[in-house]
Amino acid sequence: YQRRVHGHPSVPHNGTYYAKCMFAGVLSCGLTHTAVCPLDVVKCNMQVSPEKYKGLVSGLRMVLAEEGAGTKGIWKGYLPTLLGYSMQGLCKFGFYEFFKDTYMNLVGEHIACNYTGAVWLAGSASAEFFADIALCPMEMVKVKIQTSPAGTWPTEFKAATQQMIAQKSTTGFPLGSVVPLWSRQIPYTMAKFFFFERVVQMFYKHVFTQPKNTYPKSTQLGVTFASGYIAGIICAIVSHPADTLVSLKGKSVNAGKSVGTIAKEFGMANLLTKGLGTRILMIGTLTGLQWWIYDTFKSTFGMGTTGGLMKCGCDKCATKKA
């Protein structure tokens, strides 16, 4: 059984296909994360300084009043965000497609079709492992820029990166936050892909019950966005404690501390709740838009949208149906 060919006879999953998926991932993650940079600035500050930043609206007002509306204020950290999440998107989506097909080939058609959830989880976890290594340096620069009090750290990308390198003994640059990133992003991405794929299946099983390819692209992309948004809400809740730890690790008072020490000092209740509402709003919208951009690119280039019902054609299932 060769999933790359048999599963997609009209669009073989070859090197060109995976390269296009990687580029679609760059657009999907890079553009969306950069677009919500102001929300990210407030969310990160709510996590590291909850006594000062108590809510989204008040936090936005405070950043605007104290630091302004430009790239040294509410938009600070936009460039490392764009660069880091573009690289992450390349690996996240492109590698997911590759690993998903690879694992389906390894286990065979029957298991691949009847236990797809396990394949989605394994494929997404594998992809995110590498995606976080690609993301980590720029994520560390971004968090440091966004959470440092005004005037204590450069906000320009080049200067901030140079200072991260110069002080790497305390900042841990470039991979000092990769473990918290893995703890945040791997569960997040497993939830993101698993629930997206599952919700898409539910739409085509219970709402749009005709074959998927009979519906216009607008309907298919509507299913994509709705499924992505629902998956995003779940992702935000699952990954929020680890996301808070990544933000806290960038705070100067936590330099050199272990993740366990930081978590203990901040408190589990705060890890679970501080900034969660803002993160749900941000990640739900973000994930819906990411999947929509990704599938818009794929459908534009004749690659079809992601997900849908699978029918097993193996001898075992054919005998069972007979």
PDB file of C-alpha atoms in Angstrom:
ATOM      1  CA  TYR A   1       0.000   0.000   0.000  1.00  0.00           C
ATOM      2  CA  GLN A   2       1.457   3.339  -1.089  1.00  0.00           C
ATOM      3  CA  ARG A   3      -0.593   6.142   0.424  1.00  0.00           C
ATOM      4  CA  ARG A   4       1.259   8.753  -1.635  1.00  0.00           C
ATOM      5  CA  VAL A   5      -0.166   7.271  -4.853  1.00  0.00           C
ATOM      6  CA  HIS A   6      -3.121   5.011  -4.016  1.00  0.00           C
ATOM      7  CA  GLY A   7      -4.712   7.456  -1.580  1.00  0.00           C
ATOM      8  CA  HIS A   8      -4.516  10.343  -4.030  1.00  0.00           C
ATOM      9  CA  PRO A   9      -4.490   9.024  -7.619  1.00  0.00           C
ATOM     10  CA  SER A  10      -5.359  12.439  -9.110  1.00  0.00           C
ATOM     11  CA  VAL A  11      -2.779  14.349  -7.028  1.00  0.00           C
ATOM     12  CA  PRO A  12       0.209  12.117  -6.206  1.00  0.00           C
ATOM     13  CA  HIS A  13       1.998  13.126  -3.028  1.00  0.00           C
ATOM     14  CA  ASN A  14       5.502  13.599  -4.414  1.00  0.00           C
ATOM     15  CA  GLY A  15       8.307  16.054  -3.671  1.00  0.00           C
ATOM     16  CA  THR A  16       6.567  18.848  -5.561  1.00  0.00           C
ATOM     17  CA  TYR A  17       3.383  18.323  -3.560  1.00  0.00           C
ATOM     18  CA  TYR A  18       5.232  18.496  -0.227  1.00  0.00           C
ATOM     19  CA  ALA A  19       7.181  21.577  -1.351  1.00  0.00           C
ATOM     20  CA  LYS A  20       3.905  23.346  -2.179  1.00  0.00           C
ATOM     21  CA  CYS A  21       2.510  22.353   1.224  1.00  0.00           C
ATOM     22  CA  MET A  22       5.607  23.823   2.876  1.00  0.00           C
ATOM     23  CA  PHE A  23       5.144  27.129   1.058  1.00  0.00           C
ATOM     24  CA  ALA A  24       1.450  27.159   1.946  1.00  0.00           C
ATOM     25  CA  GLY A  25       2.500  26.609   5.573  1.00  0.00           C
ATOM     26  CA  VAL A  26       4.839  29.617   5.397  1.00  0.00           C
ATOM     27  CA  LEU A  27       1.945  31.826   4.262  1.00  0.00           C
ATOM     28  CA  SER A  28      -0.491  30.247   6.707  1.00  0.00           C
ATOM     29  CA  CYS A  29       1.542  30.691   9.896  1.00  0.00           C
ATOM     30  CA  GLY A  30       3.779  33.645   9.055  1.00  0.00           C
ATOM     31  CA  LEU A  31       1.016  35.991   7.932  1.00  0.00           C
ATOM     32  CA  THR A  32      -1.529  35.110  10.609  1.00  0.00           C
ATOM     33  CA  HIS A  33       0.819  35.296  13.597  1.00  0.00           C
ATOM     34  CA  THR A  34       2.159  38.633  12.382  1.00  0.00           C
ATOM     35  CA  ALA A  35      -1.370  39.981  11.877  1.00  0.00           C
ATOM     36  CA  VAL A  36      -2.268  39.328  15.531  1.00  0.00           C
ATOM     37  CA  CYS A  37       1.019  40.668  16.920  1.00  0.00           C
ATOM     38  CA  PRO A  38      -0.739  43.392  19.012  1.00  0.00           C
ATOM     39  CA  LEU A  39      -2.850  40.720  20.734  1.00  0.00           C
ATOM     40  CA  ASP A  40       0.289  38.678  21.318  1.00  0.00           C
ATOM     41  CA  VAL A  41       2.045  41.647  22.943  1.00  0.00           C
ATOM     42  CA  VAL A  42      -0.807  42.080  25.415  1.00  0.00           C
ATOM     43  CA  LYS A  43      -1.218  38.329  25.993  1.00  0.00           C
ATOM     44  CA  CYS A  44       2.472  37.863  26.804  1.00  0.00           C
ATOM     45  CA  ASN A  45       2.420  40.804  29.208  1.00  0.00           C
ATOM     46  CA  MET A  46      -0.729  39.493  30.893  1.00  0.00           C
ATOM     47  CA  GLN A  47       1.151  36.239  31.480  1.00  0.00           C
ATOM     48  CA  VAL A  48       4.351  37.727  32.895  1.00  0.00           C
ATOM     49  CA  SER A  49       2.872  40.784  34.687  1.00  0.00           C
ATOM     50  CA  PRO A  50      -0.735  39.876  35.600  1.00  0.00           C
ATOM     51  CA  GLU A  51      -0.757  42.464  38.378  1.00  0.00           C
ATOM     52  CA  LYS A  52      -0.365  45.233  35.770  1.00  0.00           C
ATOM     53  CA  TYR A  53      -2.072  43.831  32.665  1.00  0.00           C
ATOM     54  CA  LYS A  54      -5.454  42.631  33.875  1.00  0.00           C
ATOM     55  CA  GLY A  55      -7.402  42.322  30.624  1.00  0.00           C
ATOM     56  CA  LEU A  56      -7.199  42.496  26.841  1.00  0.00           C
ATOM     57  CA  VAL A  57      -8.827  45.882  26.316  1.00  0.00           C
ATOM     58  CA  SER A  58      -7.163  47.561  29.283  1.00  0.00           C
ATOM     59  CA  GLY A  59      -3.864  45.952  28.300  1.00  0.00           C
ATOM     60  CA  LEU A  60      -4.104  47.284  24.754  1.00  0.00           C
ATOM     61  CA  ARG A  61      -4.827  50.753  26.095  1.00  0.00           C
ATOM     62  CA  MET A  62      -1.900  50.555  28.506  1.00  0.00           C
ATOM     63  CA  VAL A  63       0.606  49.478  25.843  1.00  0.00           C
ATOM     64  CA  LEU A  64      -0.655  52.149  23.456  1.00  0.00           C
ATOM     65  CA  ALA A  65      -0.472  54.835  26.143  1.00  0.00           C
ATOM     66  CA  GLU A  66       2.980  53.861  27.421  1.00  0.00           C
ATOM     67  CA  GLU A  67       4.748  52.667  24.279  1.00  0.00           C
ATOM     68  CA  GLY A  68       2.716  53.864  21.278  1.00  0.00           C
ATOM     69  CA  ALA A  69       1.181  52.286  18.205  1.00  0.00           C
ATOM     70  CA  GLY A  70       4.347  51.616  16.220  1.00  0.00           C
ATOM     71  CA  THR A  71       6.985  48.886  16.046  1.00  0.00           C
ATOM     72  CA  LYS A  72       8.376  49.978  19.425  1.00  0.00           C
ATOM     73  CA  GLY A  73       4.944  49.695  21.003  1.00  0.00           C
ATOM     74  CA  ILE A  74       1.936  47.576  20.163  1.00  0.00           C
ATOM     75  CA  TRP A  75       3.643  46.080  17.082  1.00  0.00           C
ATOM     76  CA  LYS A  76       6.971  45.327  18.739  1.00  0.00           C
ATOM     77  CA  GLY A  77       8.375  41.932  17.863  1.00  0.00           C
ATOM     78  CA  TYR A  78       6.547  41.723  14.528  1.00  0.00           C
ATOM     79  CA  LEU A  79       9.679  40.817  12.505  1.00  0.00           C
ATOM     80  CA  PRO A  80      10.887  37.867  14.620  1.00  0.00           C
ATOM     81  CA  THR A  81       7.244  36.787  14.684  1.00  0.00           C
ATOM     82  CA  LEU A  82       7.078  36.811  10.882  1.00  0.00           C
ATOM     83  CA  LEU A  83      10.404  35.031  10.434  1.00  0.00           C
ATOM     84  CA  GLY A  84       9.971  32.493  13.225  1.00  0.00           C
ATOM     85  CA  TYR A  85       6.428  31.443  12.466  1.00  0.00           C
ATOM     86  CA  SER A  86       7.089  31.292   8.729  1.00  0.00           C
ATOM     87  CA  MET A  87       9.784  28.709   9.423  1.00  0.00           C
ATOM     88  CA  GLN A  88       7.520  26.935  11.865  1.00  0.00           C
ATOM     89  CA  GLY A  89       4.678  26.842   9.324  1.00  0.00           C
ATOM     90  CA  LEU A  90       6.965  25.394   6.672  1.00  0.00           C
ATOM     91  CA  CYS A  91       7.819  22.468   8.939  1.00  0.00           C
ATOM     92  CA  LYS A  92       4.438  22.144  10.677  1.00  0.00           C
ATOM     93  CA  PHE A  93       2.285  21.745   7.570  1.00  0.00           C
ATOM     94  CA  GLY A  94       4.796  20.387   5.063  1.00  0.00           C
ATOM     95  CA  PHE A  95       6.264  17.792   7.431  1.00  0.00           C
ATOM     96  CA  TYR A  96       2.788  16.825   8.654  1.00  0.00           C
ATOM     97  CA  GLU A  97       1.724  15.883   5.148  1.00  0.00           C
ATOM     98  CA  PHE A  98       4.972  13.920   4.718  1.00  0.00           C
ATOM     99  CA  PHE A  99       4.822  12.108   8.063  1.00  0.00           C
ATOM    100  CA  LYS A 100       1.114  11.368   7.718  1.00  0.00           C
ATOM    101  CA  ASP A 101       1.681   9.621   4.389  1.00  0.00           C
ATOM    102  CA  THR A 102       4.817   7.887   5.683  1.00  0.00           C
ATOM    103  CA  TYR A 103       3.081   6.461   8.738  1.00  0.00           C
ATOM    104  CA  MET A 104       0.074   5.353   6.677  1.00  0.00           C
ATOM    105  CA  ASN A 105       2.457   3.482   4.385  1.00  0.00           C
ATOM    106  CA  LEU A 106       4.164   1.860   7.376  1.00  0.00           C
ATOM    107  CA  VAL A 107       0.994   0.562   9.040  1.00  0.00           C
ATOM    108  CA  GLY A 108      -0.856  -0.415   5.867  1.00  0.00           C
ATOM    109  CA  GLU A 109      -4.215   0.536   4.421  1.00  0.00           C
ATOM    110  CA  HIS A 110      -6.463  -1.205   6.954  1.00  0.00           C
ATOM    111  CA  ILE A 111      -4.914   0.382  10.047  1.00  0.00           C
ATOM    112  CA  ALA A 112      -4.389   3.695   8.249  1.00  0.00           C
ATOM    113  CA  CYS A 113      -8.085   3.963   7.378  1.00  0.00           C
ATOM    114  CA  ASN A 114      -9.545   2.524  10.575  1.00  0.00           C
ATOM    115  CA  TYR A 115      -7.210   4.168  13.083  1.00  0.00           C
ATOM    116  CA  THR A 116      -6.611   7.489  11.367  1.00  0.00           C
ATOM    117  CA  GLY A 117      -6.643   9.409  14.655  1.00  0.00           C
ATOM    118  CA  ALA A 118      -3.440   7.702  15.787  1.00  0.00           C
ATOM    119  CA  VAL A 119      -1.794   8.528  12.445  1.00  0.00           C
ATOM    120  CA  TRP A 120      -2.821  12.206  12.711  1.00  0.00           C
ATOM    121  CA  LEU A 121      -1.407  12.398  16.235  1.00  0.00           C
ATOM    122  CA  ALA A 122       1.890  10.718  15.313  1.00  0.00           C
ATOM    123  CA  GLY A 123       2.308  12.773  12.139  1.00  0.00           C
ATOM    124  CA  SER A 124       1.574  16.104  13.793  1.00  0.00           C
ATOM    125  CA  ALA A 125       3.817  15.380  16.802  1.00  0.00           C
ATOM    126  CA  SER A 126       6.706  14.413  14.523  1.00  0.00           C
ATOM    127  CA  ALA A 127       6.275  17.528  12.390  1.00  0.00           C
ATOM    128  CA  GLU A 128       6.066  19.864  15.378  1.00  0.00           C
ATOM    129  CA  PHE A 129       9.236  18.455  16.933  1.00  0.00           C
ATOM    130  CA  PHE A 130      11.220  19.868  14.015  1.00  0.00           C
ATOM    131  CA  ALA A 131       9.012  22.949  13.622  1.00  0.00           C
ATOM    132  CA  ASP A 132       9.828  24.091  17.160  1.00  0.00           C
ATOM    133  CA  ILE A 133      13.569  23.817  16.583  1.00  0.00           C
ATOM    134  CA  ALA A 134      13.107  26.082  13.565  1.00  0.00           C
ATOM    135  CA  LEU A 135      10.908  28.491  15.559  1.00  0.00           C
ATOM    136  CA  CYS A 136      12.819  28.663  18.849  1.00  0.00           C
ATOM    137  CA  PRO A 137      15.500  31.328  18.140  1.00  0.00           C
ATOM    138  CA  MET A 138      13.020  33.876  16.796  1.00  0.00           C
ATOM    139  CA  GLU A 139      10.432  33.039  19.461  1.00  0.00           C
ATOM    140  CA  MET A 140      13.005  33.833  22.144  1.00  0.00           C
ATOM    141  CA  VAL A 141      13.836  37.167  20.513  1.00  0.00           C
ATOM    142  CA  LYS A 142      10.127  37.972  20.122  1.00  0.00           C
ATOM    143  CA  VAL A 143       9.225  37.207  23.728  1.00  0.00           C
ATOM    144  CA  LYS A 144      12.192  39.193  25.055  1.00  0.00           C
ATOM    145  CA  ILE A 145      11.223  42.221  22.965  1.00  0.00           C
ATOM    146  CA  GLN A 146       7.544  42.002  23.874  1.00  0.00           C
ATOM    147  CA  THR A 147       7.833  41.441  27.618  1.00  0.00           C
ATOM    148  CA  SER A 148      10.809  43.624  28.605  1.00  0.00           C
ATOM    149  CA  PRO A 149       9.845  46.941  30.246  1.00  0.00           C
ATOM    150  CA  ALA A 150      10.254  49.919  27.924  1.00  0.00           C
ATOM    151  CA  GLY A 151      13.865  51.006  27.651  1.00  0.00           C
ATOM    152  CA  THR A 152      15.404  47.858  29.168  1.00  0.00           C
ATOM    153  CA  TRP A 153      15.839  45.857  25.955  1.00  0.00           C
ATOM    154  CA  PRO A 154      16.214  46.846  22.271  1.00  0.00           C
ATOM    155  CA  THR A 155      13.023  46.662  20.237  1.00  0.00           C
ATOM    156  CA  GLU A 156      14.794  46.717  16.857  1.00  0.00           C
ATOM    157  CA  PHE A 157      15.221  43.202  15.487  1.00  0.00           C
ATOM    158  CA  LYS A 158      18.963  43.326  14.729  1.00  0.00           C
ATOM    159  CA  ALA A 159      19.944  44.963  18.024  1.00  0.00           C
ATOM    160  CA  ALA A 160      17.700  42.657  20.057  1.00  0.00           C
ATOM    161  CA  THR A 161      19.110  39.550  18.386  1.00  0.00           C
ATOM    162  CA  GLN A 162      22.691  40.716  18.863  1.00  0.00           C
ATOM    163  CA  GLN A 163      22.027  41.304  22.555  1.00  0.00           C
ATOM    164  CA  MET A 164      20.431  37.862  22.891  1.00  0.00           C
ATOM    165  CA  ILE A 165      23.609  36.367  21.418  1.00  0.00           C
ATOM    166  CA  ALA A 166      25.905  38.538  23.571  1.00  0.00           C
ATOM    167  CA  GLN A 167      24.050  37.485  26.737  1.00  0.00           C
ATOM    168  CA  LYS A 168      23.419  33.873  25.726  1.00  0.00           C
ATOM    169  CA  SER A 169      24.795  32.624  29.044  1.00  0.00           C
ATOM    170  CA  THR A 170      21.704  34.090  30.727  1.00  0.00           C
ATOM    171  CA  THR A 171      19.189  34.231  27.838  1.00  0.00           C
ATOM    172  CA  GLY A 172      19.895  30.657  26.692  1.00  0.00           C
ATOM    173  CA  PHE A 173      19.793  31.768  23.046  1.00  0.00           C
ATOM    174  CA  PRO A 174      19.221  30.159  20.530  1.00  0.00           C
ATOM    175  CA  LEU A 175      17.531  26.980  21.840  1.00  0.00           C
ATOM    176  CA  GLY A 176      17.096  27.705  25.546  1.00  0.00           C
ATOM    177  CA  SER A 177      13.305  27.700  25.271  1.00  0.00           C
ATOM    178  CA  VAL A 178      12.956  24.672  23.025  1.00  0.00           C
ATOM    179  CA  VAL A 179      11.815  22.352  25.847  1.00  0.00           C
ATOM    180  CA  PRO A 180       9.002  24.712  26.980  1.00  0.00           C
ATOM    181  CA  LEU A 181       8.182  25.166  23.288  1.00  0.00           C
ATOM    182  CA  TRP A 182       7.915  21.413  22.788  1.00  0.00           C
ATOM    183  CA  SER A 183       5.714  21.147  25.882  1.00  0.00           C
ATOM    184  CA  ARG A 184       3.498  23.917  24.520  1.00  0.00           C
ATOM    185  CA  GLN A 185       3.513  23.302  20.797  1.00  0.00           C
ATOM    186  CA  ILE A 186       3.522  19.515  20.461  1.00  0.00           C
ATOM    187  CA  PRO A 187       0.272  19.027  22.462  1.00  0.00           C
ATOM    188  CA  TYR A 188      -1.103  22.144  20.725  1.00  0.00           C
ATOM    189  CA  THR A 189      -0.311  20.844  17.251  1.00  0.00           C
ATOM    190  CA  MET A 190      -1.538  17.322  18.004  1.00  0.00           C
ATOM    191  CA  ALA A 191      -4.847  18.838  19.131  1.00  0.00           C
ATOM    192  CA  LYS A 192      -4.859  21.258  16.190  1.00  0.00           C
ATOM    193  CA  PHE A 193      -4.496  18.576  13.529  1.00  0.00           C
ATOM    194  CA  PHE A 194      -6.449  15.812  15.245  1.00  0.00           C
ATOM    195  CA  PHE A 195      -9.523  17.906  16.023  1.00  0.00           C
ATOM    196  CA  PHE A 196      -9.381  19.718  12.681  1.00  0.00           C
ATOM    197  CA  GLU A 197      -9.338  16.448  10.760  1.00  0.00           C
ATOM    198  CA  ARG A 198     -12.026  14.939  13.015  1.00  0.00           C
ATOM    199  CA  VAL A 199     -14.357  17.962  12.786  1.00  0.00           C
ATOM    200  CA  VAL A 200     -13.961  18.028   8.992  1.00  0.00           C
ATOM    201  CA  GLN A 201     -15.010  14.381   8.915  1.00  0.00           C
ATOM    202  CA  MET A 202     -18.034  15.144  11.096  1.00  0.00           C
ATOM    203  CA  PHE A 203     -19.103  17.961   8.760  1.00  0.00           C
ATOM    204  CA  TYR A 204     -18.974  15.664   5.735  1.00  0.00           C
ATOM    205  CA  LYS A 205     -20.647  12.815   7.588  1.00  0.00           C
ATOM    206  CA  HIS A 206     -23.516  14.702   9.260  1.00  0.00           C
ATOM    207  CA  VAL A 207     -23.975  18.067   7.501  1.00  0.00           C
ATOM    208  CA  PHE A 208     -22.643  17.904   3.946  1.00  0.00           C
ATOM    209  CA  THR A 209     -23.430  14.280   3.234  1.00  0.00           C
ATOM    210  CA  GLN A 210     -22.735  14.168  -0.503  1.00  0.00           C
ATOM    211  CA  PRO A 211     -19.218  13.326  -1.731  1.00  0.00           C
ATOM    212  CA  LYS A 212     -16.843  16.132  -0.780  1.00  0.00           C
ATOM    213  CA  ASN A 213     -15.768  16.890  -4.356  1.00  0.00           C
ATOM    214  CA  THR A 214     -19.381  17.616  -5.366  1.00  0.00           C
ATOM    215  CA  TYR A 215     -19.439  20.759  -3.214  1.00  0.00           C
ATOM    216  CA  PRO A 216     -18.075  24.070  -4.511  1.00  0.00           C
ATOM    217  CA  LYS A 217     -14.716  25.323  -3.225  1.00  0.00           C
ATOM    218  CA  SER A 218     -16.477  28.040  -1.223  1.00  0.00           C
ATOM    219  CA  THR A 219     -18.352  25.388   0.797  1.00  0.00           C
ATOM    220  CA  GLN A 220     -15.243  23.270   1.284  1.00  0.00           C
ATOM    221  CA  LEU A 221     -13.260  26.302   2.471  1.00  0.00           C
ATOM    222  CA  GLY A 222     -16.125  27.255   4.800  1.00  0.00           C
ATOM    223  CA  VAL A 223     -15.876  23.791   6.357  1.00  0.00           C
ATOM    224  CA  THR A 224     -12.120  24.299   6.607  1.00  0.00           C
ATOM    225  CA  PHE A 225     -12.435  27.606   8.488  1.00  0.00           C
ATOM    226  CA  ALA A 226     -15.150  26.389  10.880  1.00  0.00           C
ATOM    227  CA  SER A 227     -13.215  23.201  11.654  1.00  0.00           C
ATOM    228  CA  GLY A 228     -10.038  25.186  12.207  1.00  0.00           C
ATOM    229  CA  TYR A 229     -11.744  27.617  14.576  1.00  0.00           C
ATOM    230  CA  ILE A 230     -13.218  24.828  16.699  1.00  0.00           C
ATOM    231  CA  ALA A 231      -9.865  23.044  16.801  1.00  0.00           C
ATOM    232  CA  GLY A 232      -8.179  26.326  17.765  1.00  0.00           C
ATOM    233  CA  ILE A 233     -10.310  26.775  20.867  1.00  0.00           C
ATOM    234  CA  ILE A 234      -9.336  23.306  22.082  1.00  0.00           C
ATOM    235  CA  CYS A 235      -5.683  23.979  21.241  1.00  0.00           C
ATOM    236  CA  ALA A 236      -5.625  27.200  23.257  1.00  0.00           C
ATOM    237  CA  ILE A 237      -6.827  25.463  26.408  1.00  0.00           C
ATOM    238  CA  VAL A 238      -4.491  22.471  26.014  1.00  0.00           C
ATOM    239  CA  SER A 239      -1.339  24.500  25.427  1.00  0.00           C
ATOM    240  CA  HIS A 240      -1.932  27.559  27.620  1.00  0.00           C
ATOM    241  CA  PRO A 241       0.129  26.593  30.716  1.00  0.00           C
ATOM    242  CA  ALA A 242       3.206  25.866  28.606  1.00  0.00           C
ATOM    243  CA  ASP A 243       2.666  29.060  26.604  1.00  0.00           C
ATOM    244  CA  THR A 244       2.693  31.030  29.853  1.00  0.00           C
ATOM    245  CA  LEU A 245       5.963  29.347  30.850  1.00  0.00           C
ATOM    246  CA  VAL A 246       7.586  30.371  27.552  1.00  0.00           C
ATOM    247  CA  SER A 247       6.586  33.986  28.237  1.00  0.00           C
ATOM    248  CA  LEU A 248       7.766  33.823  31.873  1.00  0.00           C
ATOM    249  CA  LYS A 249      11.125  32.381  30.830  1.00  0.00           C
ATOM    250  CA  GLY A 250      11.793  35.567  28.854  1.00  0.00           C
ATOM    251  CA  LYS A 251      11.340  37.742  31.965  1.00  0.00           C
ATOM    252  CA  SER A 252      14.652  39.092  33.299  1.00  0.00           C
ATOM    253  CA  VAL A 253      13.938  38.043  36.919  1.00  0.00           C
ATOM    254  CA  ASN A 254      13.629  34.427  35.742  1.00  0.00           C
ATOM    255  CA  ALA A 255      17.003  34.307  33.986  1.00  0.00           C
ATOM    256  CA  GLY A 256      18.806  31.072  34.820  1.00  0.00           C
ATOM    257  CA  LYS A 257      15.821  29.498  36.612  1.00  0.00           C
ATOM    258  CA  SER A 258      14.525  26.063  35.648  1.00  0.00           C
ATOM    259  CA  VAL A 259      11.073  25.644  34.124  1.00  0.00           C
ATOM    260  CA  GLY A 260       9.934  23.769  37.260  1.00  0.00           C
ATOM    261  CA  THR A 261      11.052  26.592  39.537  1.00  0.00           C
ATOM    262  CA  ILE A 262       9.305  29.227  37.432  1.00  0.00           C
ATOM    263  CA  ALA A 263       6.079  27.166  37.388  1.00  0.00           C
ATOM    264  CA  LYS A 264       6.163  26.671  41.156  1.00  0.00           C
ATOM    265  CA  GLU A 265       6.738  30.365  41.861  1.00  0.00           C
ATOM    266  CA  PHE A 266       3.998  31.535  39.477  1.00  0.00           C
ATOM    267  CA  GLY A 267       1.409  28.993  40.688  1.00  0.00           C
ATOM    268  CA  MET A 268      -0.654  26.413  38.820  1.00  0.00           C
ATOM    269  CA  ALA A 269      -3.856  28.474  38.931  1.00  0.00           C
ATOM    270  CA  ASN A 270      -2.094  31.384  37.249  1.00  0.00           C
ATOM    271  CA  LEU A 271      -0.512  29.082  34.658  1.00  0.00           C
ATOM    272  CA  LEU A 272      -3.933  27.726  33.755  1.00  0.00           C
ATOM    273  CA  THR A 273      -5.909  30.977  33.662  1.00  0.00           C
ATOM    274  CA  LYS A 274      -3.844  34.148  33.204  1.00  0.00           C
ATOM    275  CA  GLY A 275      -4.407  35.424  29.667  1.00  0.00           C
ATOM    276  CA  LEU A 276      -6.494  32.372  28.692  1.00  0.00           C
ATOM    277  CA  GLY A 277      -9.482  34.348  27.385  1.00  0.00           C
ATOM    278  CA  THR A 278      -7.249  36.439  25.138  1.00  0.00           C
ATOM    279  CA  ARG A 279      -5.420  33.309  23.993  1.00  0.00           C
ATOM    280  CA  ILE A 280      -8.704  31.541  23.097  1.00  0.00           C
ATOM    281  CA  LEU A 281      -9.796  34.564  21.031  1.00  0.00           C
ATOM    282  CA  MET A 282      -6.397  34.818  19.386  1.00  0.00           C
ATOM    283  CA  ILE A 283      -5.768  31.110  18.746  1.00  0.00           C
ATOM    284  CA  GLY A 284      -9.320  30.299  17.629  1.00  0.00           C
ATOM    285  CA  THR A 285      -9.231  33.037  15.002  1.00  0.00           C
ATOM    286  CA  LEU A 286      -5.615  32.273  14.160  1.00  0.00           C
ATOM    287  CA  THR A 287      -6.161  28.553  13.639  1.00  0.00           C
ATOM    288  CA  GLY A 288      -9.285  29.067  11.549  1.00  0.00           C
ATOM    289  CA  LEU A 289      -7.459  31.550   9.317  1.00  0.00           C
ATOM    290  CA  GLN A 290      -4.364  29.342   9.085  1.00  0.00           C
ATOM    291  CA  TRP A 291      -6.317  26.381   7.808  1.00  0.00           C
ATOM    292  CA  TRP A 292      -8.305  28.635   5.449  1.00  0.00           C
ATOM    293  CA  ILE A 293      -5.134  30.151   3.942  1.00  0.00           C
ATOM    294  CA  TYR A 294      -3.499  26.725   3.717  1.00  0.00           C
ATOM    295  CA  ASP A 295      -6.467  25.103   1.992  1.00  0.00           C
ATOM    296  CA  THR A 296      -7.086  28.136  -0.248  1.00  0.00           C
ATOM    297  CA  PHE A 297      -3.526  27.776  -1.535  1.00  0.00           C
ATOM    298  CA  LYS A 298      -3.942  24.021  -1.991  1.00  0.00           C
ATOM    299  CA  SER A 299      -7.263  24.293  -3.794  1.00  0.00           C
ATOM    300  CA  THR A 300      -5.984  27.138  -6.008  1.00  0.00           C
ATOM    301  CA  PHE A 301      -3.163  24.897  -7.209  1.00  0.00           C
ATOM    302  CA  GLY A 302      -5.412  21.875  -7.733  1.00  0.00           C
ATOM    303  CA  MET A 303      -4.340  20.003  -4.608  1.00  0.00           C
ATOM    304  CA  GLY A 304      -7.781  19.883  -2.971  1.00  0.00           C
ATOM    305  CA  THR A 305      -8.727  20.843   0.572  1.00  0.00           C
ATOM    306  CA  THR A 306      -7.512  18.946   3.634  1.00  0.00           C
ATOM    307  CA  GLY A 307      -9.460  16.157   5.298  1.00  0.00           C
ATOM    308  CA  GLY A 308     -12.691  14.312   4.642  1.00  0.00           C
ATOM    309  CA  LEU A 309     -14.130  10.825   4.945  1.00  0.00           C
ATOM    310  CA  MET A 310     -11.863   7.876   4.173  1.00  0.00           C
ATOM    311  CA  LYS A 311     -13.022   4.540   2.789  1.00  0.00           C
ATOM    312  CA  CYS A 312     -10.833   1.503   3.244  1.00  0.00           C
ATOM    313  CA  GLY A 313     -10.376  -0.631   0.152  1.00  0.00           C
ATOM    314  CA  CYS A 314      -8.348  -3.427   1.746  1.00  0.00           C
ATOM    315  CA  ASP A 315      -9.372  -7.081   1.377  1.00  0.00           C
ATOM    316  CA  LYS A 316     -10.271  -7.358   5.077  1.00  0.00           C
ATOM    317  CA  CYS A 317     -12.790  -4.532   4.924  1.00  0.00           C
ATOM    318  CA  ALA A 318     -14.128  -5.654   1.547  1.00  0.00           C
ATOM    319  CA  THR A 319     -14.799  -9.145   2.965  1.00  0.00           C
ATOM    320  CA  LYS A 320     -16.500  -7.647   5.992  1.00  0.00           C
ATOM    321  CA  LYS A 321     -18.808  -5.530   3.776  1.00  0.00           C
ATOM    322  CA  ALA A 322     -19.654  -8.555   1.618  1.00  0.00           C
TER     323      ALA A 322
END
